[in-house]
Short mmCIF file of N, CA, C and O in Angstrom, two decimals:
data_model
loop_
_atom_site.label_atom_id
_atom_site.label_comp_id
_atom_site.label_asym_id
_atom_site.label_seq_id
_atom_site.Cartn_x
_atom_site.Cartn_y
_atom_site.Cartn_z
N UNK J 15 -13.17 -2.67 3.94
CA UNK J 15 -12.37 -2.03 4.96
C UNK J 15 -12.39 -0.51 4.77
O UNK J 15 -12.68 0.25 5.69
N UNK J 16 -12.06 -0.12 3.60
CA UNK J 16 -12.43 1.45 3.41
C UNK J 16 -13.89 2.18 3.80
O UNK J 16 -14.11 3.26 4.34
N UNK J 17 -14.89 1.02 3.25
CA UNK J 17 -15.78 1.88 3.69
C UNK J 17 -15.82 1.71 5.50
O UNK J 17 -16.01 2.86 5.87
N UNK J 18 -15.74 1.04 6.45
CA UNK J 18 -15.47 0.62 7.32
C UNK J 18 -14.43 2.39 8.26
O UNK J 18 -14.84 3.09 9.19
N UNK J 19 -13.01 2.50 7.41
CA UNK J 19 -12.60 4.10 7.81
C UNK J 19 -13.44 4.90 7.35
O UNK J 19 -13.56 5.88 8.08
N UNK J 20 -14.17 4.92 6.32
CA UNK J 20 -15.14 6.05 6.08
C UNK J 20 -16.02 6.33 7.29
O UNK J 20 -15.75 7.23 8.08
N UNK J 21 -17.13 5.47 7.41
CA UNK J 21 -17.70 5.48 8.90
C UNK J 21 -17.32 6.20 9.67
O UNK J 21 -17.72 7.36 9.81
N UNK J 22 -16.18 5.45 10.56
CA UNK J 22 -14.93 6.25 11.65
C UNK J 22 -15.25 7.52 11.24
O UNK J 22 -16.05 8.24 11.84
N UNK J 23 -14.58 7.88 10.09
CA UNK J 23 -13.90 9.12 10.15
C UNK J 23 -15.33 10.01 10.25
O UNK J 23 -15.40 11.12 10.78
N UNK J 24 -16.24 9.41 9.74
CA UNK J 24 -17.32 10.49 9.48
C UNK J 24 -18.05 10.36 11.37
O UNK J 24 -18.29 11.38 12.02
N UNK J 25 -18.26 9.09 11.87
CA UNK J 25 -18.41 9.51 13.20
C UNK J 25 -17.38 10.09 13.86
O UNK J 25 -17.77 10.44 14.97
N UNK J 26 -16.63 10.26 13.75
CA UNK J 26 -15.35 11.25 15.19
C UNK J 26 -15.82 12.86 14.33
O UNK J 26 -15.42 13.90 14.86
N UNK J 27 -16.42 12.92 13.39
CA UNK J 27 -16.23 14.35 12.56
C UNK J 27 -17.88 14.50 13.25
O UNK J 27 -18.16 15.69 13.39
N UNK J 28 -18.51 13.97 13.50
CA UNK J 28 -19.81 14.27 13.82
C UNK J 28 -20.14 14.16 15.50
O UNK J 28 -21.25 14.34 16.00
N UNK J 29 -19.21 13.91 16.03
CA UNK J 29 -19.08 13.28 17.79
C UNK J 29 -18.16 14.53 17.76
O UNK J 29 -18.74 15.56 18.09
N UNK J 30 -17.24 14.64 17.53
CA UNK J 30 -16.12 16.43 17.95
C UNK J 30 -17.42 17.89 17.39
O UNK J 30 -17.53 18.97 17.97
N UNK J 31 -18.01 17.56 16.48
CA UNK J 31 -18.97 18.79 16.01
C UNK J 31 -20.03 18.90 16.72
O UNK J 31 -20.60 19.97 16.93
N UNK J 32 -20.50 17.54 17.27
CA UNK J 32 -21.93 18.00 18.80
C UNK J 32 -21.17 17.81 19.81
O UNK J 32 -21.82 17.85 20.85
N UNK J 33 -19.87 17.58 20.00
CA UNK J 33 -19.47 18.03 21.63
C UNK J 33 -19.08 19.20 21.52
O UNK J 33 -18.90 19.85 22.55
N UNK J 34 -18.88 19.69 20.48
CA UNK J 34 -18.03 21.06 20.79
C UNK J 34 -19.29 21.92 21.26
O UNK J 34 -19.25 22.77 22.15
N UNK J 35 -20.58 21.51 20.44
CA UNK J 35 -21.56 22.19 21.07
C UNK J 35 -22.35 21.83 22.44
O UNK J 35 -23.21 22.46 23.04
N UNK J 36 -21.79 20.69 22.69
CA UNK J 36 -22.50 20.40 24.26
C UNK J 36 -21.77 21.17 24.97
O UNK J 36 -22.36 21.70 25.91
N UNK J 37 -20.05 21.55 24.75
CA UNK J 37 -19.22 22.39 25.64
C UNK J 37 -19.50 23.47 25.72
O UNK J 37 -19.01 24.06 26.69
N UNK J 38 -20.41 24.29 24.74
CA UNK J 38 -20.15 25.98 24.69
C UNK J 38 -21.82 25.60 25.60
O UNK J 38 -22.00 26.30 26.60
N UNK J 39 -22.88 24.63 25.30
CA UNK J 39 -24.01 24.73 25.84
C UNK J 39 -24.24 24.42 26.82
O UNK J 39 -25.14 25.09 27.32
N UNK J 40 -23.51 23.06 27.89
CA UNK J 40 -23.23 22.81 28.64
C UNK J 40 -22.48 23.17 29.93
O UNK J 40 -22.86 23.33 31.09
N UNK J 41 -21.12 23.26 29.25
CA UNK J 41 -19.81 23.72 30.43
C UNK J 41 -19.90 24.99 29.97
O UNK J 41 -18.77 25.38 30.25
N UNK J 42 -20.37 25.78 29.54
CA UNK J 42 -20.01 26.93 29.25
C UNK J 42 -18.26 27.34 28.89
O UNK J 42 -17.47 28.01 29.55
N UNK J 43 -18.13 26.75 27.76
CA UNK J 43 -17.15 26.99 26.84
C UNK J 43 -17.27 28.37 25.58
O UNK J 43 -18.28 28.80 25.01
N UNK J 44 -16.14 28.71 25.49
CA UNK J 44 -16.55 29.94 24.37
C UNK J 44 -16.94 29.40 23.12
O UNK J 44 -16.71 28.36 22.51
N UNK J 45 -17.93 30.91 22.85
CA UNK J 45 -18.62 30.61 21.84
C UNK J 45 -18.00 29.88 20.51
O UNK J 45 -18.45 29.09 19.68
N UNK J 46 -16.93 30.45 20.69
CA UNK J 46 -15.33 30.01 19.56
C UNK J 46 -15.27 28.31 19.05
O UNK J 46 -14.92 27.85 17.96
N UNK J 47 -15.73 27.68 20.16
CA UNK J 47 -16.01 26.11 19.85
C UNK J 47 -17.27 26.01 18.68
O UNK J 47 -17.05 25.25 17.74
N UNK J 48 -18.60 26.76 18.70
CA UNK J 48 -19.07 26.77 17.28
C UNK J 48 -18.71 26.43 16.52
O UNK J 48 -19.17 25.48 15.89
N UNK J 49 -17.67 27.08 16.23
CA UNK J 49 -17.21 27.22 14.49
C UNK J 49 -16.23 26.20 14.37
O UNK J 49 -15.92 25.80 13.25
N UNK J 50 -15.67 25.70 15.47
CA UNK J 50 -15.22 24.04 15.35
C UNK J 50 -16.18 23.25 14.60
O UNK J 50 -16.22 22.55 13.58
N UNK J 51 -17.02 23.69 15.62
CA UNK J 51 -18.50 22.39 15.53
C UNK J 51 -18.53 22.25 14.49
O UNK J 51 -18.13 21.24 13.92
N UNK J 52 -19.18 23.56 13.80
CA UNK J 52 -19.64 23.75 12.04
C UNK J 52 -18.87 22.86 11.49
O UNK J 52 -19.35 21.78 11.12
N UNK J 53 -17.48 23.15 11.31
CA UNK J 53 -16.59 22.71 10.44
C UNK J 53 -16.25 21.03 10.65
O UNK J 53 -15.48 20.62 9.79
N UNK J 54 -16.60 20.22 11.43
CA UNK J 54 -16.45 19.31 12.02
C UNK J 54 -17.89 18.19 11.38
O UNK J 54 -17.90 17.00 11.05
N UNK J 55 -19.19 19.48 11.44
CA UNK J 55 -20.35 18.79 11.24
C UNK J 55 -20.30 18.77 9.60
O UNK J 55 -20.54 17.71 9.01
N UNK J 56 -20.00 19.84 8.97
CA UNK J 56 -19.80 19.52 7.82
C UNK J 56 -19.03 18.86 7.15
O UNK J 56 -19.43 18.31 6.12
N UNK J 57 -17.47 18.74 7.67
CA UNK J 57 -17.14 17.54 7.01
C UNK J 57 -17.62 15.93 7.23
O UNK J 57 -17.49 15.03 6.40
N UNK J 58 -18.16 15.82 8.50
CA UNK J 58 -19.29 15.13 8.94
C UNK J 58 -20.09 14.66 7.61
O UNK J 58 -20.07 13.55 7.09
N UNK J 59 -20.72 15.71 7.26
CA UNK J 59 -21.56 15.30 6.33
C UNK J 59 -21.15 15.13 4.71
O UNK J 59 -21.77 14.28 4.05
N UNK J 60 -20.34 15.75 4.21
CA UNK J 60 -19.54 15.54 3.19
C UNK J 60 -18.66 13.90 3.20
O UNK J 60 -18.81 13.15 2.23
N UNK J 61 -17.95 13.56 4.14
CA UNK J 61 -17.61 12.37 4.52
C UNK J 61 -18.59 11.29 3.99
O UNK J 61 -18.32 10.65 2.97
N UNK J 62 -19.98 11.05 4.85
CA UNK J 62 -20.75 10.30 4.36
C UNK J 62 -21.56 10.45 2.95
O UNK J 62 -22.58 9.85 2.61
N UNK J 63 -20.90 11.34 2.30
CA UNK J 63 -21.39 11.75 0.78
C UNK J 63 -20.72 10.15 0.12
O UNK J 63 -21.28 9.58 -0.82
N UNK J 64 -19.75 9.73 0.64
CA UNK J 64 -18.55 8.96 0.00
C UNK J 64 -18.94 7.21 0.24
O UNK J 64 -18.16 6.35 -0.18
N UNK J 65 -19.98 6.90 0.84
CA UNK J 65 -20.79 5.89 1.48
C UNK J 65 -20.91 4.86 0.77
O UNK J 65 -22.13 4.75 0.60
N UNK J 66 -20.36 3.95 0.20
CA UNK J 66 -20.61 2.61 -0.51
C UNK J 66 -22.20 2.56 -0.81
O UNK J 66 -22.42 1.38 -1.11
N UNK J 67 -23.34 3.26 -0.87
CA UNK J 67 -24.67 3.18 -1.67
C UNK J 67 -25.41 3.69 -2.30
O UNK J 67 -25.35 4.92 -2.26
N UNK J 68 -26.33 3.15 -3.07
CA UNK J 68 -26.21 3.85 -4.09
C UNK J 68 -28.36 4.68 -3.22
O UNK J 68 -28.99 5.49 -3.90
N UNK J 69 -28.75 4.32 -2.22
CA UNK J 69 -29.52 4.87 -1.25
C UNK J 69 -28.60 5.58 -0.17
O UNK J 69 -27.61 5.10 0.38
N UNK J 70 -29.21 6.96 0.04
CA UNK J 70 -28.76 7.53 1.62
C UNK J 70 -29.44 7.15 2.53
O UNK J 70 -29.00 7.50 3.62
N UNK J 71 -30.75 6.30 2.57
CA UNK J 71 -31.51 6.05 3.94
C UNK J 71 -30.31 5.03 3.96
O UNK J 71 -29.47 5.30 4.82
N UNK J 72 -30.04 3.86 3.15
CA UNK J 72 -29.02 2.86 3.44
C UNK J 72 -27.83 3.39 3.92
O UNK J 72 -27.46 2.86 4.96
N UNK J 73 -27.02 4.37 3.43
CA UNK J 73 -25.92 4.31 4.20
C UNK J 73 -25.99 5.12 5.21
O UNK J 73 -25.14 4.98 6.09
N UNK J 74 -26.85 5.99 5.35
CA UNK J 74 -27.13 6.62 7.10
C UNK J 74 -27.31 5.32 7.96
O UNK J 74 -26.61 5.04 8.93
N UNK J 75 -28.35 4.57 7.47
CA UNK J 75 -28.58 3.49 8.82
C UNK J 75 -27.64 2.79 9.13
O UNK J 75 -27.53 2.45 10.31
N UNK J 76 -26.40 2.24 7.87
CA UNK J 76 -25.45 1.46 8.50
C UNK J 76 -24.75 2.26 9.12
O UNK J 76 -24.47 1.92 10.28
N UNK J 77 -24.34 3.28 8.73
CA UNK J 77 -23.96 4.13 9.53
C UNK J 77 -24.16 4.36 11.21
O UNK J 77 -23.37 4.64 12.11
N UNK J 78 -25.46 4.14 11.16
CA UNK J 78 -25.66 4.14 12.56
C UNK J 78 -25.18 3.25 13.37
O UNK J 78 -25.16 3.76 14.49
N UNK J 79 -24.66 1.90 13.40
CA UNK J 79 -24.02 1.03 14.21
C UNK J 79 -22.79 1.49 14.34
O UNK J 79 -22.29 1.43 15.46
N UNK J 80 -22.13 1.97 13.42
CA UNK J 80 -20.50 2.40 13.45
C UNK J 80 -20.71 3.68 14.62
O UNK J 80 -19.98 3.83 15.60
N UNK J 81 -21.63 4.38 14.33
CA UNK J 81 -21.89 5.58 15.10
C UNK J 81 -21.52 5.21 16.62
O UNK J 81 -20.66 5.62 17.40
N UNK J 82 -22.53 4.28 16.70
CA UNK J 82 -22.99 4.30 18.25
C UNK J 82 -21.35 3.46 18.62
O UNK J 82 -20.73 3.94 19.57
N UNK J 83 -20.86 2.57 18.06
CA UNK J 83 -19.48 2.15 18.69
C UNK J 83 -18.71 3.10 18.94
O UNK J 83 -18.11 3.17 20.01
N UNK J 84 -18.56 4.17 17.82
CA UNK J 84 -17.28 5.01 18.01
C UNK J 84 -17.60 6.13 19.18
O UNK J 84 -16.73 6.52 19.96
N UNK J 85 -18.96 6.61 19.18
CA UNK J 85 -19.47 7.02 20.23
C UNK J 85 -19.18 6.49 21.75
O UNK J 85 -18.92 7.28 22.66
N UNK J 86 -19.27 5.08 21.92
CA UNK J 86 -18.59 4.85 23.20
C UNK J 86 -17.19 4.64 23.32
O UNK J 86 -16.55 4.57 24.37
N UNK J 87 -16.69 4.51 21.93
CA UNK J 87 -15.36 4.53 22.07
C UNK J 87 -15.03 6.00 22.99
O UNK J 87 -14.61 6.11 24.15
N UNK J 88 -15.53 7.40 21.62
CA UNK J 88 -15.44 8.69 22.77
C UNK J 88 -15.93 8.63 24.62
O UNK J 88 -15.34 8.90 25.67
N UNK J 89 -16.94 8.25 24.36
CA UNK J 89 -17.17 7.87 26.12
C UNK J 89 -16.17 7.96 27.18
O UNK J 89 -16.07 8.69 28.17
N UNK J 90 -15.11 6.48 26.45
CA UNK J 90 -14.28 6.12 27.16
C UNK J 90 -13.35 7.12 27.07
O UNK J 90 -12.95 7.77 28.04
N UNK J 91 -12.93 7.28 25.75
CA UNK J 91 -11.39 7.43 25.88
C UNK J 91 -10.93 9.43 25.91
O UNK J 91 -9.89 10.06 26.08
N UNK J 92 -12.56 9.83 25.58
CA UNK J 92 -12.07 11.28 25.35
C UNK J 92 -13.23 11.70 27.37
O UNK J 92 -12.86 12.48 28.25
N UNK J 93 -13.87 11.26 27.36
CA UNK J 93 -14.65 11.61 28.60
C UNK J 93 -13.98 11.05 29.66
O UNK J 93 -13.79 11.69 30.70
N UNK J 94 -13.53 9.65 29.48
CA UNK J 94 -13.23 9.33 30.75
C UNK J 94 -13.91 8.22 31.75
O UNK J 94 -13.51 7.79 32.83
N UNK J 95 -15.40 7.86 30.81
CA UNK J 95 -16.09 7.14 31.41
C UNK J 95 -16.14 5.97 30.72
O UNK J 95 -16.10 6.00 29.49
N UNK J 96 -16.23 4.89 31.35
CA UNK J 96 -15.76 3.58 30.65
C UNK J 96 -17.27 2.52 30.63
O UNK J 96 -17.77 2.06 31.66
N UNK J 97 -17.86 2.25 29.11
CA UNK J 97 -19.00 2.02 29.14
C UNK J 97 -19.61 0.58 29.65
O UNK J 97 -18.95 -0.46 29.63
N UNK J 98 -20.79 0.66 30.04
CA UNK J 98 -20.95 -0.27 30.78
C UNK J 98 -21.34 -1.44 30.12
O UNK J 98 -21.46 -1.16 28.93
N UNK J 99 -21.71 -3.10 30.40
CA UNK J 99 -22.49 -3.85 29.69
C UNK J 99 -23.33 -3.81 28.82
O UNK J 99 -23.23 -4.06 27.61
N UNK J 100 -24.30 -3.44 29.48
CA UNK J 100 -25.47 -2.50 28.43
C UNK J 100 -25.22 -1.82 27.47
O UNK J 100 -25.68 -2.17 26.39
N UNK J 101 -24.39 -0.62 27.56
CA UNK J 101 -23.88 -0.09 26.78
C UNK J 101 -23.05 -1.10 25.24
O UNK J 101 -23.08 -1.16 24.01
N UNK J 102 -22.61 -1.52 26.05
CA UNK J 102 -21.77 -2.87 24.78
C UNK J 102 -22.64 -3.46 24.31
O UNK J 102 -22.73 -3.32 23.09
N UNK J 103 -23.55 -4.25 24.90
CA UNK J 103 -24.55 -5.20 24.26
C UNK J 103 -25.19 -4.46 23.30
O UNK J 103 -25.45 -5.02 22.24
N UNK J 104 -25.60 -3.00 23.49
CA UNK J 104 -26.59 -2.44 22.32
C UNK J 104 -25.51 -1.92 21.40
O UNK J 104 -25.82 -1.86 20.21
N UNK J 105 -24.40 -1.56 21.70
CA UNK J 105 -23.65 -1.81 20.63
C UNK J 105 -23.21 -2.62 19.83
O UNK J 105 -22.90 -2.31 18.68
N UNK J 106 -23.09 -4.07 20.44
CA UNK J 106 -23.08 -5.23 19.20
C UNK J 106 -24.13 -5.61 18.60
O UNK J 106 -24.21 -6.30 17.59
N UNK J 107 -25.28 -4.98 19.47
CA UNK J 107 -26.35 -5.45 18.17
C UNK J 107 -26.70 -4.05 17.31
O UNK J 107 -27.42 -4.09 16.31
N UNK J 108 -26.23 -3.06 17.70
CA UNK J 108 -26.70 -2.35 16.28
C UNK J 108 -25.23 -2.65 15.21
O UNK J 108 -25.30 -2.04 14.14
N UNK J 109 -24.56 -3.10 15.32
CA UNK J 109 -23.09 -3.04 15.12
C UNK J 109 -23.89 -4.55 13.96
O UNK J 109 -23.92 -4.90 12.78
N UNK J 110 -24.12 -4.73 14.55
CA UNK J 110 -24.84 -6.06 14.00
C UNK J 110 -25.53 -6.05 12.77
O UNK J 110 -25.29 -6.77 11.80
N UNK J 111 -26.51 -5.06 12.90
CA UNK J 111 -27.60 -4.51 12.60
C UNK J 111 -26.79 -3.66 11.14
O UNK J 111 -27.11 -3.74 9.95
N UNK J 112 -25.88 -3.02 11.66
CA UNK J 112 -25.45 -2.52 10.24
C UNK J 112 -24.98 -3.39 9.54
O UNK J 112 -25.18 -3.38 8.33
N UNK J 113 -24.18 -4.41 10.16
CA UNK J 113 -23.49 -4.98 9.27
C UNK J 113 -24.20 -5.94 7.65
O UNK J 113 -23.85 -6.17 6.49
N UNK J 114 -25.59 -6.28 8.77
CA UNK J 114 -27.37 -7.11 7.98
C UNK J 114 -27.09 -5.95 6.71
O UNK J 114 -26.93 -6.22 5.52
N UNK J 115 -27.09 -4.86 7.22
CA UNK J 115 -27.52 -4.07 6.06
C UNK J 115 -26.72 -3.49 5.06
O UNK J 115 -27.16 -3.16 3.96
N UNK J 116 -25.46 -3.35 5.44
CA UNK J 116 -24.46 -3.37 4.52
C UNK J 116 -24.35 -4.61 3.61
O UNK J 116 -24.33 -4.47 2.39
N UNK J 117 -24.29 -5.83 4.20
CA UNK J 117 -23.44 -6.78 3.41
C UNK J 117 -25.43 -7.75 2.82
O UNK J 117 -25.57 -8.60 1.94
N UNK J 118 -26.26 -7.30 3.50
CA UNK J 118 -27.13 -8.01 2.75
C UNK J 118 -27.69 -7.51 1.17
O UNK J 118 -27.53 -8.36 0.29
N UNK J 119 -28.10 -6.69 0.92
CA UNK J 119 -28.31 -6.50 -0.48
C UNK J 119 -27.16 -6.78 -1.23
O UNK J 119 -27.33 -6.85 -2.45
N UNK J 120 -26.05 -6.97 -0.81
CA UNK J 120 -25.28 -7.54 -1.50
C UNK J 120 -25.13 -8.75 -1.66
O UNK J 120 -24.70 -9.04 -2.78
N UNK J 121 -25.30 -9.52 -1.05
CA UNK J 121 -25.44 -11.06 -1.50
C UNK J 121 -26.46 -11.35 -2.06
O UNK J 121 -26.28 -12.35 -2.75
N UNK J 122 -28.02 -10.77 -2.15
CA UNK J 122 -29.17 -10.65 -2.61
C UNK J 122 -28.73 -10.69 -4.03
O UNK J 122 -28.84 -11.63 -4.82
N UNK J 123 -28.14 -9.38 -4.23
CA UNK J 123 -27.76 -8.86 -5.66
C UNK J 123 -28.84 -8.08 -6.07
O UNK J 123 -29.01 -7.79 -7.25
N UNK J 124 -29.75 -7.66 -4.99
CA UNK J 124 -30.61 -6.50 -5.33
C UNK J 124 -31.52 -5.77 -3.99
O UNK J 124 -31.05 -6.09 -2.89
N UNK J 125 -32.37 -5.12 -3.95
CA UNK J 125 -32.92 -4.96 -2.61
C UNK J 125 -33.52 -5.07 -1.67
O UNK J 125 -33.82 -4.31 -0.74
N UNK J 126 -33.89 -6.89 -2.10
CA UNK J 126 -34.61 -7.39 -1.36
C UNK J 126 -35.51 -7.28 -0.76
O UNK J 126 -35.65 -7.81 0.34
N UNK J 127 -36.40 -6.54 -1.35
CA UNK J 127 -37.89 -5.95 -0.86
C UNK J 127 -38.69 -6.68 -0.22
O UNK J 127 -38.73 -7.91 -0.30
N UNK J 128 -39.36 -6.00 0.47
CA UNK J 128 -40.39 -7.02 1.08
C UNK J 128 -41.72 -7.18 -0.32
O UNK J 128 -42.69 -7.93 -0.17
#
């Protein structure tokens, strides 16, 4: 479950640090949102320093399913747009997809190489 808020926290820290830059690049927002960004992307990345593995390709990729959920979570709830089927379906399967990869070398009890 912790690592589970780790995720979260490190996607909303990495989803507020590239919107702030889609706003100053996009809507033309002041430059002032930058230095949100920065600070947002870096704890971003410090966050996933904290990753249940003892590989970073591994915990970036699980990472990536948590990503893409909390990502449409923002969709919805900070944009306004409410995601569609599609949208869900490729989220339960990468959601999926991390989960293979989180919890499988662990039942392995090693890394299961090809």
């Amino acid at each position: 479950m912790a690592s589970l808020a780790l995720y979260v926290l490190a996607a909303l820290a990495e989803i507020a640090g590239c919107s702030a830059f889609w706003a100053w690049r996009r809507t033309g927002a002041s430059a002032w949102w930058l230095a949100g960004g920065l600070i947002c992307l870096v704890l971003f990345a410090w966050l996933l320093t904290f990753a249940p593995s003892d590989q970073a390709g591994r915990a970036f990729a699980a990472y990536g399913g948590i990503y893409i959920v909390t990502a449409l979570l923002w969709l919805w709830l900070v944009e306004g747009t409410r995601p569609t089927w599609w949208d869900l379906a490729g989220a339960g399967l990468a959601l999926l997809g991390a989960v293979v990869i989180l919890l499988g070398t662990r039942a392995t009890g090693g890394p299961g190489r090809f």
